[in-house]
Amino acid sequence: QVQLVQSGAEVKKPGSSVKVSCEASGGTFTSYSFSWVRQAPGQGLEWMGRIVPVIGVTHYAQKFQDRVAITADTNTRTVYMELSSLRSEDTAVYYCAKGSSSGFGSPPDYWGQGTLVTVSS
Amino acid sequence: DIQLTQSPSFLSASVGDRVTITCRASQGISSYLAWYQQKPGKAPKLLIYAASTLQSGVPSRFSGSGSGTEFTLTISSLQPEDFATYYCQQLNSYPGTFGQGTKVEIK
């Protein structure tokens, strides 16, 4: 049984950065991919990017290409998402999600609990 | 980017009703489509992947069909716990775009 536990809520100033962590327990960490998806208040789901930890390959949505970095630490089984140059529109719940395999076509089958990031002056 | 358009955006139905949600892709995505259910304050839950494969543990009243550009999610007999928002996601090419969601509410 895989469990993804994310770091706690954050309040950030515009222009700053936030780094959200996602620790995976259970399963074989290096067999999976991990995606980050965000959801603004009252809005739909938005795919941000993905990492395959075993090879360190990342893909990002073009919208976030210049501001996001997804990394993984295979020793601690933790995936990170760092978003910089924050603005009020980045206020959202950020989810990490584990792919059922390392392939992009495999959808996320386990999700973290979500981390609320609030950007406010 | 591939766009996904869900219809309807909002659906009012009664317990026991048969419900169908459609997801249309702006270009062909083979069968690389997943469906999720999300309840307020909770993370999405995977229901269907590869357009028609039921995720383990998901009730058999949920089914998916389609390929190419048109897909459907069907709930054969709506149960009280099914009232939620449903999203489709394409996994054919980056980025993994989602549909805008379909909210299913009690009539």
Coordinates of C-alpha atoms in Angstrom, one line a residue:
Chain A
Q1 CA 0.0 0.0 0.0
V2 CA 1.6 3.2 -1.2
Q3 CA 1.1 6.4 0.9
L4 CA 2.1 9.9 -0.1
V5 CA 2.5 12.4 2.7
Q6 CA 2.9 16.1 1.7
S7 CA 4.4 18.9 3.7
G8 CA 2.1 21.4 5.4
A9 CA 0.4 24.6 4.3
E10 CA 2.4 27.6 3.4
V11 CA 1.8 31.3 3.2
K12 CA 4.1 33.2 0.9
K13 CA 4.7 36.8 -0.3
P14 CA 4.4 37.7 -4.0
G15 CA 7.8 37.2 -5.7
S16 CA 9.0 34.6 -3.3
S17 CA 9.4 30.8 -3.8
V18 CA 7.8 27.7 -2.2
K19 CA 9.1 24.2 -2.0
V20 CA 6.5 21.4 -1.3
S21 CA 7.6 17.9 -0.4
C22 CA 6.0 14.6 -0.9
E23 CA 7.3 11.5 0.9
A24 CA 6.3 8.1 -0.4
S25 CA 6.1 5.0 1.7
G26 CA 5.4 1.5 0.5
G27 CA 6.0 0.2 -3.0
T28 CA 9.2 0.5 -5.1
F29 CA 10.0 4.2 -5.3
T30 CA 12.2 3.9 -8.3
S31 CA 9.6 2.0 -10.4
Y32 CA 7.2 5.0 -10.5
S33 CA 6.8 8.5 -11.9
F34 CA 5.5 11.3 -9.8
S35 CA 3.4 14.2 -11.1
W36 CA 2.4 17.5 -9.6
V37 CA -1.1 18.8 -10.1
R38 CA -2.6 22.0 -8.7
Q39 CA -6.1 23.2 -8.0
A40 CA -7.0 26.9 -7.5
P41 CA -9.9 27.6 -5.1
G42 CA -13.1 26.5 -6.8
Q43 CA -11.3 25.6 -10.0
G44 CA -10.4 22.5 -11.9
L45 CA -7.2 20.4 -12.0
E46 CA -4.0 21.7 -13.7
W47 CA -1.1 19.4 -14.6
M48 CA 2.2 21.1 -13.7
G49 CA 4.9 18.5 -14.4
R50 CA 6.4 15.1 -13.8
I51 CA 9.6 13.3 -12.8
V52 CA 10.8 9.8 -13.2
P53 CA 13.1 9.5 -10.1
V54 CA 15.2 6.5 -11.3
I55 CA 16.5 8.4 -14.3
G56 CA 15.9 12.0 -13.1
V57 CA 14.0 13.0 -16.2
T58 CA 11.5 15.8 -15.8
H59 CA 8.7 17.3 -18.0
Y60 CA 7.0 20.5 -17.3
A61 CA 3.9 22.2 -18.6
Q62 CA 5.0 25.2 -20.8
K63 CA 3.0 27.5 -18.5
F64 CA 5.3 26.7 -15.6
Q65 CA 8.5 25.9 -17.5
D66 CA 10.5 29.0 -16.3
R67 CA 9.3 28.9 -12.7
V68 CA 9.0 25.3 -11.6
A69 CA 11.5 22.6 -10.6
I70 CA 10.6 19.1 -9.7
T71 CA 13.3 17.0 -8.0
A72 CA 13.5 13.6 -6.2
D73 CA 15.7 12.1 -3.5
T74 CA 15.7 8.4 -3.9
N75 CA 17.4 7.9 -0.6
T76 CA 14.6 9.5 1.4
R77 CA 11.9 8.6 -1.1
T78 CA 10.8 12.2 -1.4
V79 CA 9.7 14.2 -4.3
Y80 CA 9.9 18.0 -4.3
M81 CA 8.1 20.8 -6.3
E82 CA 9.6 24.3 -6.1
L83 CA 7.7 27.2 -7.6
S84 CA 9.3 30.6 -7.9
S85 CA 8.2 34.1 -8.6
L86 CA 5.0 33.5 -6.8
R87 CA 1.9 35.6 -7.6
S88 CA -1.6 35.7 -6.2
E89 CA -2.8 33.4 -9.0
D90 CA -0.6 30.6 -7.7
T91 CA -2.8 30.3 -4.6
A92 CA -3.9 26.7 -4.8
V93 CA -3.8 23.2 -3.4
Y94 CA -0.8 21.4 -4.8
Y95 CA -1.0 17.6 -5.1
C96 CA 1.7 15.1 -5.8
A97 CA 0.5 11.9 -7.4
K98 CA 2.3 8.6 -8.2
G99 CA 2.0 7.0 -11.6
S100 CA 1.3 3.3 -11.7
S101 CA 4.5 2.9 -13.6
S102 CA 7.3 5.1 -15.0
G103 CA 5.6 5.5 -18.3
F104 CA 3.7 8.8 -19.0
G105 CA 0.7 6.9 -20.2
S106 CA 0.2 5.4 -16.8
P107 CA -2.2 7.6 -14.8
P108 CA -1.6 8.5 -11.1
D109 CA -3.2 5.9 -8.9
Y110 CA -2.2 7.3 -5.5
W111 CA -2.4 11.0 -4.5
G112 CA -1.0 13.0 -1.6
Q113 CA -3.4 14.8 0.7
G114 CA -2.6 18.2 -0.9
T115 CA -0.7 21.2 0.3
L116 CA -2.4 24.6 0.4
V117 CA -0.1 27.4 -0.8
T118 CA -1.5 30.9 -0.2
V119 CA 0.3 33.8 -1.9
S120 CA -0.6 37.1 -0.2
S121 CA 1.1 40.4 0.6
Chain B
D1 CA -1.4 21.3 -26.1
I2 CA -4.3 18.9 -26.4
Q3 CA -7.6 20.4 -25.1
L4 CA -10.2 18.3 -23.4
T5 CA -13.8 19.4 -23.3
Q6 CA -16.2 17.7 -20.9
S7 CA -20.0 17.9 -21.2
P8 CA -22.1 18.6 -19.4
S9 CA -20.3 20.9 -16.9
F10 CA -23.1 20.3 -14.4
L11 CA -25.5 17.5 -14.0
S12 CA -28.4 17.1 -11.7
A13 CA -29.5 13.5 -11.2
S14 CA -31.3 11.2 -8.8
V15 CA -30.2 8.1 -7.0
G16 CA -30.6 5.1 -9.4
D17 CA -30.2 7.2 -12.5
R18 CA -27.9 6.2 -15.4
V19 CA -25.4 9.0 -15.9
T20 CA -23.1 9.6 -18.9
I21 CA -20.4 12.2 -19.1
T22 CA -18.5 12.9 -22.3
C23 CA -14.9 14.0 -22.8
R24 CA -13.8 15.2 -26.3
A25 CA -10.2 15.7 -27.2
S26 CA -9.0 18.4 -29.6
Q27 CA -6.9 15.7 -31.4
G28 CA -6.6 12.0 -31.3
I29 CA -5.2 10.5 -28.1
S30 CA -5.7 6.8 -28.8
S31 CA -6.9 5.3 -25.5
Y32 CA -4.7 7.3 -23.2
L33 CA -7.5 8.7 -21.2
A34 CA -8.2 8.5 -17.5
W35 CA -11.3 9.4 -15.4
Y36 CA -11.1 10.7 -11.8
Q37 CA -13.7 11.4 -9.1
Q38 CA -13.1 14.2 -6.6
K39 CA -15.1 15.1 -3.5
P40 CA -14.8 18.4 -1.8
G41 CA -11.6 18.9 0.2
K42 CA -10.2 15.5 -1.0
A43 CA -7.7 14.4 -3.6
P44 CA -8.9 13.0 -6.9
K45 CA -9.4 9.3 -7.1
L46 CA -8.6 7.2 -10.2
L47 CA -11.7 5.4 -11.5
I48 CA -10.8 4.4 -15.1
Y49 CA -7.6 4.3 -17.1
A50 CA -6.8 3.4 -20.7
A51 CA -10.2 4.7 -21.5
S52 CA -12.1 1.6 -20.3
T53 CA -10.1 -0.3 -17.7
L54 CA -11.6 -0.1 -14.2
Q55 CA -9.1 0.7 -11.5
S56 CA -8.9 -1.9 -8.7
G57 CA -11.5 -1.4 -6.0
V58 CA -13.8 0.8 -8.1
P59 CA -17.4 -0.4 -8.2
S60 CA -18.5 -2.0 -11.4
R61 CA -21.3 0.5 -11.9
F62 CA -18.6 2.8 -13.3
S63 CA -17.5 2.1 -16.9
G64 CA -15.6 3.9 -19.6
S65 CA -15.5 3.7 -23.4
G66 CA -14.1 5.5 -26.4
S67 CA -10.9 6.0 -28.3
G68 CA -9.4 8.7 -30.5
T69 CA -11.2 11.9 -29.7
E70 CA -14.5 10.9 -28.0
F71 CA -14.8 9.2 -24.6
T72 CA -17.6 8.6 -22.1
L73 CA -17.8 7.8 -18.4
T74 CA -21.0 6.0 -17.5
I75 CA -22.4 5.4 -14.0
S76 CA -25.1 2.7 -14.5
S77 CA -27.0 3.4 -11.3
L78 CA -26.1 6.5 -9.4
Q79 CA -25.5 6.0 -5.7
P80 CA -25.4 8.6 -2.9
E81 CA -21.6 8.4 -2.6
D82 CA -21.2 9.2 -6.3
F83 CA -22.2 12.8 -6.0
A84 CA -18.9 14.5 -6.8
T85 CA -17.0 16.2 -9.6
Y86 CA -15.5 14.1 -12.4
Y87 CA -12.5 14.9 -14.5
C88 CA -11.0 13.3 -17.5
Q89 CA -7.2 13.5 -18.2
Q90 CA -5.3 12.7 -21.4
L91 CA -1.9 10.9 -21.1
N92 CA -1.1 10.7 -24.8
S93 CA 1.3 13.6 -24.9
Y94 CA 2.7 16.3 -22.6
P95 CA 1.2 18.2 -20.8
G96 CA -1.2 15.8 -19.2
T97 CA -4.2 18.1 -19.6
F98 CA -7.5 17.7 -17.7
G99 CA -11.0 18.4 -18.7
Q100 CA -12.8 21.3 -16.9
G101 CA -14.8 18.9 -14.8
T102 CA -18.4 17.8 -14.5
K103 CA -20.2 18.3 -11.2
V104 CA -22.8 15.7 -10.4
E105 CA -25.4 16.9 -7.9
I106 CA -28.5 15.5 -6.3
K107 CA -31.7 16.3 -8.0

